Amino acid sequence: AAMATLTDDVVALADGGRPSPTLPENWRAVSRPDRRVFQRADRDHYIVLGDGSDEWLVVLCSQGDRAYPAPLAHRTVVEEADVERVIQELAEESNDLIEPPEGEH
């Protein structure tokens, strides 16, 4: 039971991912043939980009033990806008959702 509380919501990356210079250290860019995906290395949080006709839908979500990902936040961004900045903002928002361990404030 104690081990389960320590590993709760910790997920291994499917393909290891790779660090992104524009994201916090605990985020990785994950290779997917059909879309851009970013995943937290220490929690079950993802950022997925959906390509629309004139805009991007950028979604922060968590899979957990659910059949479908649960959206935590999203942004709609016109194609000409800085989508990388929106990805950074959602990564920071995800990091802010998780309270730091005791003693790390």
mmCIF file with all atom_site columns, C-alpha atoms in Angstrom:
data_model
loop_
_atom_site.group_PDB
_atom_site.id
_atom_site.type_symbol
_atom_site.label_atom_id
_atom_site.label_alt_id
_atom_site.label_comp_id
_atom_site.label_asym_id
_atom_site.label_entity_id
_atom_site.label_seq_id
_atom_site.pdbx_PDB_ins_code
_atom_site.Cartn_x
_atom_site.Cartn_y
_atom_site.Cartn_z
_atom_site.occupancy
_atom_site.B_iso_or_equiv
_atom_site.pdbx_formal_charge
_atom_site.auth_seq_id
_atom_site.auth_comp_id
_atom_site.auth_asym_id
_atom_site.auth_atom_id
_atom_site.pdbx_PDB_model_num
ATOM 1   C CA . ALA A 1 1   ? 0.000   0.000  0.000   1.00 0.00 ? 1   ALA A CA 1
ATOM 2   C CA . ALA A 1 2   ? 2.832   2.414  0.843   1.00 0.00 ? 2   ALA A CA 1
ATOM 3   C CA . MET A 1 3   ? 4.529   1.703  -2.488  1.00 0.00 ? 3   MET A CA 1
ATOM 4   C CA . ALA A 1 4   ? 1.276   2.411  -4.342  1.00 0.00 ? 4   ALA A CA 1
ATOM 5   C CA . THR A 1 5   ? 1.070   5.878  -2.778  1.00 0.00 ? 5   THR A CA 1
ATOM 6   C CA . LEU A 1 6   ? 4.638   6.627  -3.868  1.00 0.00 ? 6   LEU A CA 1
ATOM 7   C CA . THR A 1 7   ? 4.045   5.595  -7.476  1.00 0.00 ? 7   THR A CA 1
ATOM 8   C CA . ASP A 1 8   ? 0.492   6.888  -7.862  1.00 0.00 ? 8   ASP A CA 1
ATOM 9   C CA . ASP A 1 9   ? 0.062   8.819  -11.132 1.00 0.00 ? 9   ASP A CA 1
ATOM 10  C CA . VAL A 1 10  ? 3.672   8.188  -12.260 1.00 0.00 ? 10  VAL A CA 1
ATOM 11  C CA . VAL A 1 11  ? 3.897   7.006  -15.863 1.00 0.00 ? 11  VAL A CA 1
ATOM 12  C CA . ALA A 1 12  ? 6.798   5.789  -17.967 1.00 0.00 ? 12  ALA A CA 1
ATOM 13  C CA . LEU A 1 13  ? 7.106   7.360  -21.397 1.00 0.00 ? 13  LEU A CA 1
ATOM 14  C CA . ALA A 1 14  ? 6.162   5.026  -24.209 1.00 0.00 ? 14  ALA A CA 1
ATOM 15  C CA . ASP A 1 15  ? 9.197   5.830  -26.355 1.00 0.00 ? 15  ASP A CA 1
ATOM 16  C CA . GLY A 1 16  ? 11.374  7.615  -23.827 1.00 0.00 ? 16  GLY A CA 1
ATOM 17  C CA . GLY A 1 17  ? 10.612  10.982 -25.358 1.00 0.00 ? 17  GLY A CA 1
ATOM 18  C CA . ARG A 1 18  ? 13.278  13.603 -25.739 1.00 0.00 ? 18  ARG A CA 1
ATOM 19  C CA . PRO A 1 19  ? 13.864  16.808 -23.816 1.00 0.00 ? 19  PRO A CA 1
ATOM 20  C CA . SER A 1 20  ? 12.618  19.999 -25.384 1.00 0.00 ? 20  SER A CA 1
ATOM 21  C CA . PRO A 1 21  ? 14.677  23.162 -24.876 1.00 0.00 ? 21  PRO A CA 1
ATOM 22  C CA . THR A 1 22  ? 11.500  25.249 -24.663 1.00 0.00 ? 22  THR A CA 1
ATOM 23  C CA . LEU A 1 23  ? 9.729   23.165 -21.977 1.00 0.00 ? 23  LEU A CA 1
ATOM 24  C CA . PRO A 1 24  ? 10.381  22.558 -18.280 1.00 0.00 ? 24  PRO A CA 1
ATOM 25  C CA . GLU A 1 25  ? 12.816  19.670 -17.590 1.00 0.00 ? 25  GLU A CA 1
ATOM 26  C CA . ASN A 1 26  ? 10.077  17.243 -16.573 1.00 0.00 ? 26  ASN A CA 1
ATOM 27  C CA . TRP A 1 27  ? 8.447   17.420 -20.036 1.00 0.00 ? 27  TRP A CA 1
ATOM 28  C CA . ARG A 1 28  ? 9.391   15.449 -23.146 1.00 0.00 ? 28  ARG A CA 1
ATOM 29  C CA . ALA A 1 29  ? 8.442   15.595 -26.828 1.00 0.00 ? 29  ALA A CA 1
ATOM 30  C CA . VAL A 1 30  ? 7.047   12.180 -27.773 1.00 0.00 ? 30  VAL A CA 1
ATOM 31  C CA . SER A 1 31  ? 7.148   10.830 -31.315 1.00 0.00 ? 31  SER A CA 1
ATOM 32  C CA . ARG A 1 32  ? 3.751   10.152 -32.856 1.00 0.00 ? 32  ARG A CA 1
ATOM 33  C CA . PRO A 1 33  ? 3.253   9.869  -36.621 1.00 0.00 ? 33  PRO A CA 1
ATOM 34  C CA . ASP A 1 34  ? -0.094  11.668 -36.692 1.00 0.00 ? 34  ASP A CA 1
ATOM 35  C CA . ARG A 1 35  ? 0.332   14.571 -34.245 1.00 0.00 ? 35  ARG A CA 1
ATOM 36  C CA . ARG A 1 36  ? 2.600   16.506 -31.912 1.00 0.00 ? 36  ARG A CA 1
ATOM 37  C CA . VAL A 1 37  ? 2.455   15.203 -28.344 1.00 0.00 ? 37  VAL A CA 1
ATOM 38  C CA . PHE A 1 38  ? 4.287   16.305 -25.211 1.00 0.00 ? 38  PHE A CA 1
ATOM 39  C CA . GLN A 1 39  ? 4.272   14.262 -22.004 1.00 0.00 ? 39  GLN A CA 1
ATOM 40  C CA . ARG A 1 40  ? 5.304   14.871 -18.445 1.00 0.00 ? 40  ARG A CA 1
ATOM 41  C CA . ALA A 1 41  ? 8.001   12.450 -17.347 1.00 0.00 ? 41  ALA A CA 1
ATOM 42  C CA . ASP A 1 42  ? 6.779   12.413 -13.743 1.00 0.00 ? 42  ASP A CA 1
ATOM 43  C CA . ARG A 1 43  ? 2.962   12.499 -14.074 1.00 0.00 ? 43  ARG A CA 1
ATOM 44  C CA . ASP A 1 44  ? 0.245   11.284 -16.388 1.00 0.00 ? 44  ASP A CA 1
ATOM 45  C CA . HIS A 1 45  ? -0.205  14.628 -18.158 1.00 0.00 ? 45  HIS A CA 1
ATOM 46  C CA . TYR A 1 46  ? -0.063  15.162 -21.910 1.00 0.00 ? 46  TYR A CA 1
ATOM 47  C CA . ILE A 1 47  ? -0.267  18.125 -24.262 1.00 0.00 ? 47  ILE A CA 1
ATOM 48  C CA . VAL A 1 48  ? -1.747  17.245 -27.633 1.00 0.00 ? 48  VAL A CA 1
ATOM 49  C CA . LEU A 1 49  ? -2.045  19.495 -30.685 1.00 0.00 ? 49  LEU A CA 1
ATOM 50  C CA . GLY A 1 50  ? -5.019  19.099 -32.984 1.00 0.00 ? 50  GLY A CA 1
ATOM 51  C CA . ASP A 1 51  ? -4.658  20.729 -36.381 1.00 0.00 ? 51  ASP A CA 1
ATOM 52  C CA . GLY A 1 52  ? -7.799  22.570 -37.501 1.00 0.00 ? 52  GLY A CA 1
ATOM 53  C CA . SER A 1 53  ? -8.412  24.412 -40.732 1.00 0.00 ? 53  SER A CA 1
ATOM 54  C CA . ASP A 1 54  ? -7.234  27.836 -39.517 1.00 0.00 ? 54  ASP A CA 1
ATOM 55  C CA . GLU A 1 55  ? -6.242  27.159 -35.914 1.00 0.00 ? 55  GLU A CA 1
ATOM 56  C CA . TRP A 1 56  ? -4.633  24.753 -33.474 1.00 0.00 ? 56  TRP A CA 1
ATOM 57  C CA . LEU A 1 57  ? -6.464  23.167 -30.571 1.00 0.00 ? 57  LEU A CA 1
ATOM 58  C CA . VAL A 1 58  ? -3.905  22.628 -27.808 1.00 0.00 ? 58  VAL A CA 1
ATOM 59  C CA . VAL A 1 59  ? -5.156  20.385 -24.993 1.00 0.00 ? 59  VAL A CA 1
ATOM 60  C CA . LEU A 1 60  ? -3.613  19.527 -21.634 1.00 0.00 ? 60  LEU A CA 1
ATOM 61  C CA . CYS A 1 61  ? -5.077  16.226 -20.466 1.00 0.00 ? 61  CYS A CA 1
ATOM 62  C CA . SER A 1 62  ? -4.573  13.320 -18.077 1.00 0.00 ? 62  SER A CA 1
ATOM 63  C CA . GLN A 1 63  ? -5.347  9.674  -18.857 1.00 0.00 ? 63  GLN A CA 1
ATOM 64  C CA . GLY A 1 64  ? -5.145  8.120  -15.386 1.00 0.00 ? 64  GLY A CA 1
ATOM 65  C CA . ASP A 1 65  ? -7.245  4.984  -15.127 1.00 0.00 ? 65  ASP A CA 1
ATOM 66  C CA . ARG A 1 66  ? -9.998  6.375  -17.348 1.00 0.00 ? 66  ARG A CA 1
ATOM 67  C CA . ALA A 1 67  ? -10.930 4.966  -20.752 1.00 0.00 ? 67  ALA A CA 1
ATOM 68  C CA . TYR A 1 68  ? -10.565 8.430  -22.345 1.00 0.00 ? 68  TYR A CA 1
ATOM 69  C CA . PRO A 1 69  ? -8.222  11.296 -21.458 1.00 0.00 ? 69  PRO A CA 1
ATOM 70  C CA . ALA A 1 70  ? -9.681  13.942 -19.164 1.00 0.00 ? 70  ALA A CA 1
ATOM 71  C CA . PRO A 1 71  ? -9.040  17.489 -20.408 1.00 0.00 ? 71  PRO A CA 1
ATOM 72  C CA . LEU A 1 72  ? -7.461  19.709 -17.758 1.00 0.00 ? 72  LEU A CA 1
ATOM 73  C CA . ALA A 1 73  ? -7.108  22.874 -19.865 1.00 0.00 ? 73  ALA A CA 1
ATOM 74  C CA . HIS A 1 74  ? -7.152  23.898 -23.505 1.00 0.00 ? 74  HIS A CA 1
ATOM 75  C CA . ARG A 1 75  ? -6.391  26.798 -25.814 1.00 0.00 ? 75  ARG A CA 1
ATOM 76  C CA . THR A 1 76  ? -7.473  27.562 -29.362 1.00 0.00 ? 76  THR A CA 1
ATOM 77  C CA . VAL A 1 77  ? -4.684  29.292 -31.260 1.00 0.00 ? 77  VAL A CA 1
ATOM 78  C CA . VAL A 1 78  ? -4.749  30.779 -34.755 1.00 0.00 ? 78  VAL A CA 1
ATOM 79  C CA . GLU A 1 79  ? -2.098  29.227 -36.990 1.00 0.00 ? 79  GLU A CA 1
ATOM 80  C CA . GLU A 1 80  ? -0.113  32.463 -37.226 1.00 0.00 ? 80  GLU A CA 1
ATOM 81  C CA . ALA A 1 81  ? 0.181   32.747 -33.412 1.00 0.00 ? 81  ALA A CA 1
ATOM 82  C CA . ASP A 1 82  ? 3.051   31.439 -31.291 1.00 0.00 ? 82  ASP A CA 1
ATOM 83  C CA . VAL A 1 83  ? 1.820   27.898 -30.599 1.00 0.00 ? 83  VAL A CA 1
ATOM 84  C CA . GLU A 1 84  ? 5.130   27.052 -28.864 1.00 0.00 ? 84  GLU A CA 1
ATOM 85  C CA . ARG A 1 85  ? 4.370   29.693 -26.227 1.00 0.00 ? 85  ARG A CA 1
ATOM 86  C CA . VAL A 1 86  ? 0.930   28.162 -25.636 1.00 0.00 ? 86  VAL A CA 1
ATOM 87  C CA . ILE A 1 87  ? 2.541   24.722 -25.179 1.00 0.00 ? 87  ILE A CA 1
ATOM 88  C CA . GLN A 1 88  ? 4.931   26.263 -22.635 1.00 0.00 ? 88  GLN A CA 1
ATOM 89  C CA . GLU A 1 89  ? 2.034   27.890 -20.768 1.00 0.00 ? 89  GLU A CA 1
ATOM 90  C CA . LEU A 1 90  ? 0.105   24.611 -20.545 1.00 0.00 ? 90  LEU A CA 1
ATOM 91  C CA . ALA A 1 91  ? 3.227   22.741 -19.353 1.00 0.00 ? 91  ALA A CA 1
ATOM 92  C CA . GLU A 1 92  ? 3.669   25.345 -16.621 1.00 0.00 ? 92  GLU A CA 1
ATOM 93  C CA . GLU A 1 93  ? -0.039  25.104 -15.758 1.00 0.00 ? 93  GLU A CA 1
ATOM 94  C CA . SER A 1 94  ? 0.320   21.325 -15.422 1.00 0.00 ? 94  SER A CA 1
ATOM 95  C CA . ASN A 1 95  ? 3.344   21.753 -13.166 1.00 0.00 ? 95  ASN A CA 1
ATOM 96  C CA . ASP A 1 96  ? 1.334   24.183 -11.030 1.00 0.00 ? 96  ASP A CA 1
ATOM 97  C CA . LEU A 1 97  ? -1.510  21.648 -10.636 1.00 0.00 ? 97  LEU A CA 1
ATOM 98  C CA . ILE A 1 98  ? 0.700   19.234 -8.687  1.00 0.00 ? 98  ILE A CA 1
ATOM 99  C CA . GLU A 1 99  ? 1.669   20.268 -5.187  1.00 0.00 ? 99  GLU A CA 1
ATOM 100 C CA . PRO A 1 100 ? 5.411   19.903 -4.563  1.00 0.00 ? 100 PRO A CA 1
ATOM 101 C CA . PRO A 1 101 ? 6.481   17.223 -2.073  1.00 0.00 ? 101 PRO A CA 1
ATOM 102 C CA . GLU A 1 102 ? 6.696   18.394 1.527   1.00 0.00 ? 102 GLU A CA 1
ATOM 103 C CA . GLY A 1 103 ? 9.813   20.451 2.131   1.00 0.00 ? 103 GLY A CA 1
ATOM 104 C CA . GLU A 1 104 ? 10.069  21.629 -1.525  1.00 0.00 ? 104 GLU A CA 1
ATOM 105 C CA . HIS A 1 105 ? 8.341   25.024 -1.468  1.00 0.00 ? 105 HIS A CA 1
#
